[in-house]
XYZ file of C-alpha atoms in Angstrom:
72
model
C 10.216 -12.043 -17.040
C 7.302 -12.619 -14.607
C 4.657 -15.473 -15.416
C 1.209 -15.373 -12.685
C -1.789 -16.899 -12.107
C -4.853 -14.844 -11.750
C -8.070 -16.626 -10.706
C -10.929 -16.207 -13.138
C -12.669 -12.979 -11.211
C -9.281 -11.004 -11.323
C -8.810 -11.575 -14.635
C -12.205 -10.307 -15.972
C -11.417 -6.894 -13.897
C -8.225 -7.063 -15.018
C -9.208 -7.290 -18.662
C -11.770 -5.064 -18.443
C -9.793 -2.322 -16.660
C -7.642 -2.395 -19.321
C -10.555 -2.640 -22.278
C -11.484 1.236 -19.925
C -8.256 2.610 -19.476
C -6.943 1.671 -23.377
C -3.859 -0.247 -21.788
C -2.863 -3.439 -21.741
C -3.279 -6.027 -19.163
C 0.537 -6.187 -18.590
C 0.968 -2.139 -18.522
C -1.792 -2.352 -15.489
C -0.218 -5.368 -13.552
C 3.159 -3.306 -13.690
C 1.709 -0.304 -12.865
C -0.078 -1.902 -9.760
C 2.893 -4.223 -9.024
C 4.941 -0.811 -8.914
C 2.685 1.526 -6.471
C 2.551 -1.799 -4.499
C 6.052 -2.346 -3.746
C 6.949 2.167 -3.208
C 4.091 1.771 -0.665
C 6.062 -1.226 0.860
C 9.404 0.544 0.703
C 7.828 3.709 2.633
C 6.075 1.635 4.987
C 9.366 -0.005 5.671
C 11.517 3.587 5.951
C 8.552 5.091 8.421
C 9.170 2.216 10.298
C 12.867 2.473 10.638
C 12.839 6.399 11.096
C 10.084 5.687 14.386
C 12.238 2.884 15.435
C 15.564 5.565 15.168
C 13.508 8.453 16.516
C 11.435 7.013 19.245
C 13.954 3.721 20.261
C 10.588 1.634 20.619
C 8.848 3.896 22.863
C 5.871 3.808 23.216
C 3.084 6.357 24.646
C -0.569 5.731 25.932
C -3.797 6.307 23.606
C -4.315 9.217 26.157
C -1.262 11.187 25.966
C -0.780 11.030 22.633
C -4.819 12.445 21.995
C -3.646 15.231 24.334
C -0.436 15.366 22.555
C -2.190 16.355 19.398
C -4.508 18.414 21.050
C -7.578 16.139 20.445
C -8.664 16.193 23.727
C -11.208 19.213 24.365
């Protein structure tokens, strides 16, 4: 069981979204609460695998625009 706070403003778009979509208030918030956290877990596992991959190096703006062929 979660219990927030929402100021006044995020409420009205929250209601209304819902009033739009034909959900509820607390299918949104989970919905949102959900995409939120998977982008936080990938963030997190992108980080790691560059950490593993690259052991903190790093490489000038330069190199890496001629790395991906950006430089004409």
């Amino acid at each position: 069981m979660l219990a927030i706070r929402l100021d006044k403003e995020l409420e009205e778009r929250l209601s209304a979204a819902a009033k739009r979509s034909g959900r509820t208030k607390t299918a949104l918030a989970r919905k949102a609460i959900e995409e939120y956290i998977d982008e936080l877990e990938d963030i997190a596992l992108l980080e790691a695998a560059l950490n593993e991959a690259g052991a903190g190096k790093t490489i000038s703006h330069e190199r890496m625009r001629r790395e991906l062929g950006l430089d004409a």
